Structures are given as structure tokens and as C-alpha cells.
CSV table of C-alpha atoms in Angstrom, one decimal:
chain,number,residue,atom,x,y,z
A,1,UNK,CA,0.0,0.0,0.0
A,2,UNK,CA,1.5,3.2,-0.6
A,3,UNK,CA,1.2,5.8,2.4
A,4,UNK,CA,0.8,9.8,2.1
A,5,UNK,CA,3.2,12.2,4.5
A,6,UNK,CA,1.0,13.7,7.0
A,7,UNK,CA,2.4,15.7,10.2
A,8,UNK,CA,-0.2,16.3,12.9
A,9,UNK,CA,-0.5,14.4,16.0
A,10,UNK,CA,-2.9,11.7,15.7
A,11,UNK,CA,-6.4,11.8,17.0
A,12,UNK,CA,-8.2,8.9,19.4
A,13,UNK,CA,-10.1,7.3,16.5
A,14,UNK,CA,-6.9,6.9,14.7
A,15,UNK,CA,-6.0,4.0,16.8
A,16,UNK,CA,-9.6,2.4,16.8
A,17,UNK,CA,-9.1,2.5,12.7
A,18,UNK,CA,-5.6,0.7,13.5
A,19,UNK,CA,-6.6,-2.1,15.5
A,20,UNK,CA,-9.1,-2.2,13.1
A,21,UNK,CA,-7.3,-2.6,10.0
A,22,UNK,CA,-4.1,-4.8,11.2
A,23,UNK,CA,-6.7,-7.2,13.0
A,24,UNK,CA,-8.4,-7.4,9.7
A,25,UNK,CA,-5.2,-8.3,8.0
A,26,UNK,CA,-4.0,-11.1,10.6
A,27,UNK,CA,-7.7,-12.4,9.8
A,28,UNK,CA,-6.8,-12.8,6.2
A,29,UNK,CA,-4.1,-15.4,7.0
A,30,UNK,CA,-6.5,-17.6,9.0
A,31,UNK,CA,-9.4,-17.6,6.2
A,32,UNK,CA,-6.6,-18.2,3.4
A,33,UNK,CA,-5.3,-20.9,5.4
A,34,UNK,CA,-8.3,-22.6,5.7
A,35,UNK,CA,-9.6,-22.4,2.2
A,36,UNK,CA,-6.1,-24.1,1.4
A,37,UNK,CA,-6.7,-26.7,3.5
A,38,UNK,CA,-9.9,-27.2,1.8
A,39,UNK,CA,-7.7,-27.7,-1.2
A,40,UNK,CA,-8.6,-24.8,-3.1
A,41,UNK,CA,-5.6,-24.5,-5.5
A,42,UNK,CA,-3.6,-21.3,-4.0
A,43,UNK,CA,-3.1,-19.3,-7.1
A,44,UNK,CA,-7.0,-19.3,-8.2
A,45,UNK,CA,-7.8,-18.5,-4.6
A,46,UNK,CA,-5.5,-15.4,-4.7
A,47,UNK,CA,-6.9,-14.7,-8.6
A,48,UNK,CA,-10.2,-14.7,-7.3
A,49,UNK,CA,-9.6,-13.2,-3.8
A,50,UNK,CA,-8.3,-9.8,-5.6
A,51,UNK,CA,-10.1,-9.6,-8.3
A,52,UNK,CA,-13.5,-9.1,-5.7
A,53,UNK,CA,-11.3,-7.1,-3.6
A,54,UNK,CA,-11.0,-4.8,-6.4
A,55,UNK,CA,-14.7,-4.3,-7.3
A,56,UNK,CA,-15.4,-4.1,-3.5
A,57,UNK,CA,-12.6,-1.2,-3.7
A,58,UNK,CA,-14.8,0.9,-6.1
A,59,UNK,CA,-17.2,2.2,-3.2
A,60,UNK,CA,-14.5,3.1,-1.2
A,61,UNK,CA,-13.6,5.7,-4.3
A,62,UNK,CA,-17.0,6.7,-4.8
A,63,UNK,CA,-17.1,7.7,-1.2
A,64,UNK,CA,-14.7,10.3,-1.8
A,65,UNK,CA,-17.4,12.1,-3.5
A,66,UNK,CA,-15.0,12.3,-7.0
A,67,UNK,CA,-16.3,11.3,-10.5
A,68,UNK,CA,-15.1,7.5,-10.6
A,69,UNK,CA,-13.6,8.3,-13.4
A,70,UNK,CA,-11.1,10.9,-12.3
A,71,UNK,CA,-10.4,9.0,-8.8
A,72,UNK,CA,-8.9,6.0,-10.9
A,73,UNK,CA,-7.4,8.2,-13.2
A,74,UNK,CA,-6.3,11.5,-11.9
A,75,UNK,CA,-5.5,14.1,-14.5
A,76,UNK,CA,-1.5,14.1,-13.6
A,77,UNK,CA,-1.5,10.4,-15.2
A,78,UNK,CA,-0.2,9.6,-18.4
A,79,UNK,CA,0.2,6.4,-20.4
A,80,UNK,CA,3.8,6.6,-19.9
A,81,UNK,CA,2.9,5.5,-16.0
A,82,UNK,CA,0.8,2.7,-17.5
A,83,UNK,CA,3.7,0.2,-17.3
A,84,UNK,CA,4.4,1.5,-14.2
A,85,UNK,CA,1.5,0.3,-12.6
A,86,UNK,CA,1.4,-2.6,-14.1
A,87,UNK,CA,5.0,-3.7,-12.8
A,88,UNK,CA,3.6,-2.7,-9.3
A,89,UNK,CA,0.7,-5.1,-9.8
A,90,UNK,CA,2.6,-7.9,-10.8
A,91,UNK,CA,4.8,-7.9,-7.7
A,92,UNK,CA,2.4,-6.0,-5.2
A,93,UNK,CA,-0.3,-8.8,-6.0
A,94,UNK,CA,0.6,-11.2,-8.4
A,95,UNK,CA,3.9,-12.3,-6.6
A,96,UNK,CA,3.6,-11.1,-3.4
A,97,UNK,CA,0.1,-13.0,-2.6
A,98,UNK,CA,1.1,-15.6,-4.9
A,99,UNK,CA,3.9,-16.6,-3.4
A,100,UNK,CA,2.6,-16.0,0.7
A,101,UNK,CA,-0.4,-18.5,-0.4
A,102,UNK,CA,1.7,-21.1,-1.7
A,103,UNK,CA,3.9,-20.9,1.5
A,104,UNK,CA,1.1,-21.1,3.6
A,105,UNK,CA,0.2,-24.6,1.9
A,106,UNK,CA,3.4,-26.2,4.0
A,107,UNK,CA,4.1,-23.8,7.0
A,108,UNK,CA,1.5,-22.4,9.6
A,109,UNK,CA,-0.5,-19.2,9.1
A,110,UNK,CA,1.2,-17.3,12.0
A,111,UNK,CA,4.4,-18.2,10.4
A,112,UNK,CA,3.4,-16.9,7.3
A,113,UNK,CA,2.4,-13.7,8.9
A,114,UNK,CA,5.6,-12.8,10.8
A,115,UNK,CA,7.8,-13.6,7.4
A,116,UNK,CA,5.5,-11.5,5.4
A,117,UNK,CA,5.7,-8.4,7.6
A,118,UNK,CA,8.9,-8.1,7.8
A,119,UNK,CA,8.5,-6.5,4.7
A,120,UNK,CA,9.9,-2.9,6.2
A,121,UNK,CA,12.9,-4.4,7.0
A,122,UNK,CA,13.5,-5.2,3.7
A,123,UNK,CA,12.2,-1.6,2.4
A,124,UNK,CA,14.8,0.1,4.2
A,125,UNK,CA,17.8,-2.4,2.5
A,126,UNK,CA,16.8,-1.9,-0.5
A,127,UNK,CA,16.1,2.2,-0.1
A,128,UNK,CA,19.7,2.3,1.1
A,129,UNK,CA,20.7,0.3,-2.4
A,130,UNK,CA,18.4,2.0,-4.9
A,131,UNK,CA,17.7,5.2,-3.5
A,132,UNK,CA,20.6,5.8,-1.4
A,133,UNK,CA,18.6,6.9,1.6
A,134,UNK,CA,20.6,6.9,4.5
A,135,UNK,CA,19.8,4.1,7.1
A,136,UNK,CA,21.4,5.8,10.2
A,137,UNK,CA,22.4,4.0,13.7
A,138,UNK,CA,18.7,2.8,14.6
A,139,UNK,CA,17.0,2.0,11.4
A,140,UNK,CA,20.4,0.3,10.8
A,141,UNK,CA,20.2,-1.2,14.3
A,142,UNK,CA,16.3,-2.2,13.5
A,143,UNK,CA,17.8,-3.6,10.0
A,144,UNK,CA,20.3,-6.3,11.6
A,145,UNK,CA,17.3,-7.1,14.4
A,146,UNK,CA,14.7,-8.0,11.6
A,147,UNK,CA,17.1,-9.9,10.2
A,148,UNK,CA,18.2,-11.8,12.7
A,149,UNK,CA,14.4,-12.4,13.9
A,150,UNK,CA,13.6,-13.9,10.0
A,151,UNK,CA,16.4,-16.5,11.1
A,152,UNK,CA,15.1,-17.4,14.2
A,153,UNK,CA,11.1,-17.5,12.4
A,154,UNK,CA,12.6,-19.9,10.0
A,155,UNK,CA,14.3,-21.3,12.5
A,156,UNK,CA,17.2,-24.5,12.5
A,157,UNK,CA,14.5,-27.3,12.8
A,158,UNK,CA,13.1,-26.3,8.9
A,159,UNK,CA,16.7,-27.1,7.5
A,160,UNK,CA,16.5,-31.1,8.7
A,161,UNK,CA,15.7,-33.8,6.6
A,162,UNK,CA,12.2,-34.6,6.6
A,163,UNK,CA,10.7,-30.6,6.2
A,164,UNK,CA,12.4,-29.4,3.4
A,165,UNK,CA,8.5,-28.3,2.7
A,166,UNK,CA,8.4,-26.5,5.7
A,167,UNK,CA,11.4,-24.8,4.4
A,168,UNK,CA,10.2,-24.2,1.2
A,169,UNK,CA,6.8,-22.6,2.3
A,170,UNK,CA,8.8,-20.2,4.6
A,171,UNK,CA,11.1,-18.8,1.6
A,172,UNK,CA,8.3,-18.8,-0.2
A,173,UNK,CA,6.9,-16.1,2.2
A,174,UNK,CA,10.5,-14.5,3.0
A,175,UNK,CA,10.5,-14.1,-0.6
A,176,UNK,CA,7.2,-12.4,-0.8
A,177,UNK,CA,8.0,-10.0,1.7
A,178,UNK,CA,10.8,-8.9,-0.3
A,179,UNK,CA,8.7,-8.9,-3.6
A,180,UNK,CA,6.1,-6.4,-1.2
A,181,UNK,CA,9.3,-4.1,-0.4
A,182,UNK,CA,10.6,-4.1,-4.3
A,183,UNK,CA,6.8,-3.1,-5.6
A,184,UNK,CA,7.3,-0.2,-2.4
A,185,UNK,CA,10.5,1.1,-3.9
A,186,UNK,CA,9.3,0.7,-7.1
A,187,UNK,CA,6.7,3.1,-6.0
A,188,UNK,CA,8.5,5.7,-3.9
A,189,UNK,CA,10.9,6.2,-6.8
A,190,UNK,CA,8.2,6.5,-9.7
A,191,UNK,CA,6.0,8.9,-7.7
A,192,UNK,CA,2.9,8.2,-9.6
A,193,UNK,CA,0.6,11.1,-9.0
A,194,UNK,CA,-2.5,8.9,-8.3
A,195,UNK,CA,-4.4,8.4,-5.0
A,196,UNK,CA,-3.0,5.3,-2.7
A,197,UNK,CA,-6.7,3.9,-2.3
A,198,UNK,CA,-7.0,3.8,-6.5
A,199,UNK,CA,-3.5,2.5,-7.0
A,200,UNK,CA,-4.4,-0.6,-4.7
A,201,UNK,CA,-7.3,-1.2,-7.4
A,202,UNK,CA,-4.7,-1.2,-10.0
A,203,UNK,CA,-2.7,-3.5,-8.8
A,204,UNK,CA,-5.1,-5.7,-7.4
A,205,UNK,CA,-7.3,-6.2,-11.0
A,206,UNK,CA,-3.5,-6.5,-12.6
A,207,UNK,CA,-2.3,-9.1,-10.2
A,208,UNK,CA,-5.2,-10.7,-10.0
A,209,UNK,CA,-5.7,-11.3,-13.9
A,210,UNK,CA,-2.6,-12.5,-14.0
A,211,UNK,CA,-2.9,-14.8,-11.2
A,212,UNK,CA,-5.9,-16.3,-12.8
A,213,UNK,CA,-4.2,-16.7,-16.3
A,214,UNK,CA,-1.4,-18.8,-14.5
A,215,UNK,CA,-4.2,-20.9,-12.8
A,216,UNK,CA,-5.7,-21.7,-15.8
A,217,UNK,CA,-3.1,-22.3,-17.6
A,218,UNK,CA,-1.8,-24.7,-14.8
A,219,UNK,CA,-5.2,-26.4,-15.0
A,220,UNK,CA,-6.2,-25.0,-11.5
A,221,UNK,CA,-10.1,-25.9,-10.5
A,222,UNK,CA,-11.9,-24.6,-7.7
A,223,UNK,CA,-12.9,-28.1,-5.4
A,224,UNK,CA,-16.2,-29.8,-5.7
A,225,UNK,CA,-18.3,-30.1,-2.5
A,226,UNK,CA,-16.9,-26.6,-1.6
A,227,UNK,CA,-19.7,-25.9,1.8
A,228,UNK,CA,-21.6,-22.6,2.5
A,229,UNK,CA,-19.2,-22.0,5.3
A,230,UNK,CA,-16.3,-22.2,2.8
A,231,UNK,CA,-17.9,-19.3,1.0
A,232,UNK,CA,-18.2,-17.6,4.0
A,233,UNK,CA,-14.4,-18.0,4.6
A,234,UNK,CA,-13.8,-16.7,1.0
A,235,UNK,CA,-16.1,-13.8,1.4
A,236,UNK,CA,-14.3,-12.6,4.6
A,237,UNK,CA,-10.9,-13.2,2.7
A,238,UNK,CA,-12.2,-10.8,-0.3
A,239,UNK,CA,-13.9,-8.4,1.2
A,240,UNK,CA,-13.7,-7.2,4.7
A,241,UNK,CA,-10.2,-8.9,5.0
A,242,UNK,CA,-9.2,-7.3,1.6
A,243,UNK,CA,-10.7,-3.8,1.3
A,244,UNK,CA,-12.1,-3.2,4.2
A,245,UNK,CA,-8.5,-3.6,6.0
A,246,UNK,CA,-7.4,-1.6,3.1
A,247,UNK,CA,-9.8,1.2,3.2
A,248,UNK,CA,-9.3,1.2,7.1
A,249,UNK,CA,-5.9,1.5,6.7
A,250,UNK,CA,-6.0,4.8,4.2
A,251,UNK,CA,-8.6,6.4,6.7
A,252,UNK,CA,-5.9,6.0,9.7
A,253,UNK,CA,-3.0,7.3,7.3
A,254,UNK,CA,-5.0,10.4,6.5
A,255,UNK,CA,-6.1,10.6,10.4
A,256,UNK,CA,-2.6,10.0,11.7
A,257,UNK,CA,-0.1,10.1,8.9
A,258,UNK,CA,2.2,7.2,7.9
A,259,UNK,CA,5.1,8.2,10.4
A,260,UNK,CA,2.6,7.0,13.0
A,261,UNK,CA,1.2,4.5,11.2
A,262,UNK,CA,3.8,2.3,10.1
A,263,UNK,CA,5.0,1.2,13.5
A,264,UNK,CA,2.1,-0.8,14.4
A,265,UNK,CA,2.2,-2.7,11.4
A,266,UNK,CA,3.7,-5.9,14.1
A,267,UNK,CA,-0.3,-5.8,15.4
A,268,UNK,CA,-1.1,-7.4,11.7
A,269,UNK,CA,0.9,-10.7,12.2
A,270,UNK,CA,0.4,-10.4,16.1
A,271,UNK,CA,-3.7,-11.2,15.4
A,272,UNK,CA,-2.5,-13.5,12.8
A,273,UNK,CA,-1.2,-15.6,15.6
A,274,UNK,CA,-3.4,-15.1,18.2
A,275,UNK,CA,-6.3,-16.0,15.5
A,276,UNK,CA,-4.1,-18.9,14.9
A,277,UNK,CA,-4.5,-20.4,18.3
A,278,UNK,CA,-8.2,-19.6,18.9
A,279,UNK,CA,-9.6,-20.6,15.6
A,280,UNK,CA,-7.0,-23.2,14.2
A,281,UNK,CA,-5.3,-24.3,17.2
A,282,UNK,CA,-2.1,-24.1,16.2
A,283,UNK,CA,0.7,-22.0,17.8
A,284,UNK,CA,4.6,-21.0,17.2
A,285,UNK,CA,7.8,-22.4,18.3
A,286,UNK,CA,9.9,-20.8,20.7
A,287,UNK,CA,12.4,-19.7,18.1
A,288,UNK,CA,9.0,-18.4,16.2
A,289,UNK,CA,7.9,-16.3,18.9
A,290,UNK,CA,11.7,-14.5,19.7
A,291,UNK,CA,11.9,-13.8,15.9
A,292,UNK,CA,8.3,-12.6,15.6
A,293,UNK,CA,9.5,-10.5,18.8
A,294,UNK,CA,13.1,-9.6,16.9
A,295,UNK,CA,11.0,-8.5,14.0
A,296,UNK,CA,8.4,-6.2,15.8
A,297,UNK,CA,11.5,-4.6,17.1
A,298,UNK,CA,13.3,-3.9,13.8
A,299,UNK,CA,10.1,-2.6,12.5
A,300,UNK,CA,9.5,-0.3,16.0
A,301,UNK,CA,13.5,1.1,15.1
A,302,UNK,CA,13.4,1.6,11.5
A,303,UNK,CA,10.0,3.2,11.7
A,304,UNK,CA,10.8,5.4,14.4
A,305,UNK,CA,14.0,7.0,12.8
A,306,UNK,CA,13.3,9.5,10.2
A,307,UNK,CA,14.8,9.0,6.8
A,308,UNK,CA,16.6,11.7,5.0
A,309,UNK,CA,14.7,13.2,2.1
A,310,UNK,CA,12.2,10.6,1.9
A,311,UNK,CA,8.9,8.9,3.3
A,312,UNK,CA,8.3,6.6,6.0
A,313,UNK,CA,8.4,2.5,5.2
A,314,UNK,CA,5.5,1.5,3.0
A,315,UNK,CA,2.9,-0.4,4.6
């Protein structure tokens, strides 16, 4: 998601929208999980998971009391920033969401979560690389303590014989969280001049058209005997768990500005596990829980120095 500047002090509603958001995107690794395990094929689910989260984006834009039209395509855009897009839908989406689900097939949802949002560490690496911002003592201090909490979330026990799956579900989501911090760079550097909430339905119809090319291609079917409480799960995945954290997310930003914002992004994959527990009954290692804790660290650190010349992390 890309995140506007914004410099006044947050008001009390702006936390309520938080909790609100981040608990709806730790939901969204419990519903995906389960719809897995009811072997819906990963990439259709994700293909048809964003494609409805787009259309159910549209309302969102027509709240802002703009012509549709001209809150999807602003008058600063050009086709020139049509490829643009498209690359950020290809890895915000398409690889990004491709790849978590896939993970999630072999590793726990919790586990999923923590990998994936560690995505700021991996903003602020490759900012230093691409856009030489400068990481300074604590976001380079938070940089070395995310990383060392993704090894201790994969953890030694994935590298011995007999779980090479588990391993390959959990670089499968490492990998994703680095695919969510290249379409963030991508972004920062292009500067699109369109509207955060009408980018995310960009890349979410592109992503998700190209995720459900690739499952047809591969031959992907949705499962017979899927249950009315399956399309329940789905629903929640698609909708509240999709725009409505999304939408939620954009009303806090505007209300609190990203500075604020972006350091409770841990709260996502800390519902993730606690959802995990209640609803699947499944919990973390001890490794799990010190590089969860490692990583909610990093991401306190390298949100809470300021960068020179630039934004914020990306949520």
C-alpha cells in the first residue's frame, strides 16, 4: 500500500481504525489458510480473492465524492505511467500473494504472517541500495534485528531432513515480503501522481488477472463439494479482509499520517497468531515467537527513525 506524508498528531479514532485494519489483515491469514486446507488451489484463490477485492474497492472511491472516473485516473496520469503500474501489480499482488499463499500450503499461518511483515525491514535495505537513503544508527540497528528475527522465524529445525517443505513454504513467504518491499521502492521512486486507495485497485485487478491466467493455464479448478461455510471464509478473505482492512488502513494514514502508522504494522501478524491459536489451534515455536518478537523490534527502530529526504516504510 502506498502511504501519504502527513504531520499532525494523531487523534483517538486513529487508533480504533488501527486495530481495526491490522486485525483485519492477521484475519486474512486464517481464512486463506483454511480455504487451502480445503484444497482450493492457492493461485486461483489469490486470482479470485483480488479480483473481488477490487470491485469491492470501487465504493470506497466513490465515497470520496469524486467522479469515478477521475479518482482511478487522476489528471497528472499519463500512459507513460501505465507500465508503471502494471509492474507494481505484478509484484504487489501477483507475486507477493502468490507466493505467501503457496507458503502457507506447508508452514503455519502465524508463520506466514511474521515472514511477510517483515516486509519494512526489507524496504529500508533496498532504499539504502536503490535510492541511497541513509539508514542511520537505529534504522540500521532495526535492519540487523529484523534480520536476525527472520532467522530465528525460519528457525534451525526447517533445515533437517524430513521438512524441506516447511522450508520451502517459509522462503516462499520471506521471498514475498521482499517482492512487497521491491513493488514499495518501485513506487517511492516513480512517484505516480495517483491516490494510494485507486492504486491498490490497479494493482489488485492486474495481479489478479494475471494470477488467474497462471491458474488456468496450470489447469487450477476450484474443489467440488466446496460448503456454504467455505464461501463464508472466501467472502471474509475478499472483502472485509481485503478492502475493508485496506480502506481502514487509508482512513488512519489520513487521520494519523504514515510516520505513526507504520510502526504498528507488528499488530497485523500479532492477530494472525493469536487467530491462529483460537480458531486453528495451532501456535509457534519458541524460536517463532523470539523472531516474531526480533521483528516487531526492527520494524519499531526503522520506523521510528526518520529518513533523510524521503517517506516513511511502505505499509
Amino acid at each position: 500500500m502506498t502511504v501519504p506524508q502527513h504531520r499532525h498528531a494523531p487523534d483517538p479514532g486513529f487508533y480504533a481504525l488501527l486495530l481495526g485494519a491490522t486485525f483485519l489483515m492477521g484475519s486474512s491469514f486464517i481464512a486463506g489458510k483454511i480455504l487451502l486446507s480445503q484444497g482450493v488451489p492457492a493461485i486461483l484463490l489469490v486470482g479470485w480473492r483480488f479480483l473481488v477485492a477490487a470491485l469491492a474497492t470501487l465504493p470506497l472511491l466513490l465515497a470520496s465524492r469524486r467522479p469515478l472516473g477521475r479518482a482511478l485516473w487522476p489528471a497528472g496520469m499519463h500512459w507513460r505511467h501505465v507500465p508503471l503500474v502494471g509492474l507494481i501489480g505484478l509484484l504487489q499482488t501477483a507475486a507477493v500473494m502468490g507466493l505467501l499463499f503457496v507458503g502457507m500450503r506447508t508452514i503455519p499461518a502465524a508463520a506466514a504472517a511474521i515472514l511477510l511483515f517483515s516486509n519494512p525491514i526489507w524496504v529500508a535495505l533496498l532504499g539504502r541500495v536503490f535510492l541511497r537513503e541513509r539508514l542511520g544508527m537505529l534504522r540500521f540497528s532495526g535492519l540487523l534485528l529484523g534480520m536476525a528475527g527472520v532467522a530465528l522465524a525460519i528457525g534451525p529445525g526447517a533445515l533437517l531432513q524430513g521438512q524441506r517443505a516447511a522450508l520451502s513454504g517459509e522462503l516462499c513467504c520471506l521471498g514475498a515480503a521482499v517482492c512487497w518491499a521491491a513493488a514499495t521502492t518501485v513506487n517511492k521512486r516513480a512517484a505516480l501522481p495517483i491516490g494510494g486507495l485507486a492504486l491498490n485497485f490497479w494493482q489488485m485487478l492486474v495481479g489478479a488477472l494475471v494470477l488467474l491466467a497462471l491458474a488456468r493455464a496450470g489447469g487450477e479448478r476450484w474443489p467440488a463439494g466446496f460448503t456454504l461455510a467455505d464461501w463464508g471464509w472466501f467472502a471474509w478473505l475478499a472483502m472485509p479482509a481485503s478492502a475493508g482492512s485496506f480502506g481502514l488502513w487509508f482512513v488512519a494514514l489520513r487521520r494519523g499520517g504514515a510516520t505513526h502508522a507504520s510502526g504498528w504494522l507488528f499488530l497485523a501478524p500479532l492477530f494472525a497468531v493469536l487467530l491462529s491459536f483460537v480458531v486453528l489451534h495451532t501456535t509457534l515455536a519458541p524460536s517463532q515467537w523470539l523472531g516474531g518478537a526480533a521483528i516487531a523490534g526492527g520494524l519499531w527502530l526503522v520506523n521510528r527513525a526518520p529518513r533523510a529526504g524521503s517517506p516513511p516504510a511502505a505499509a
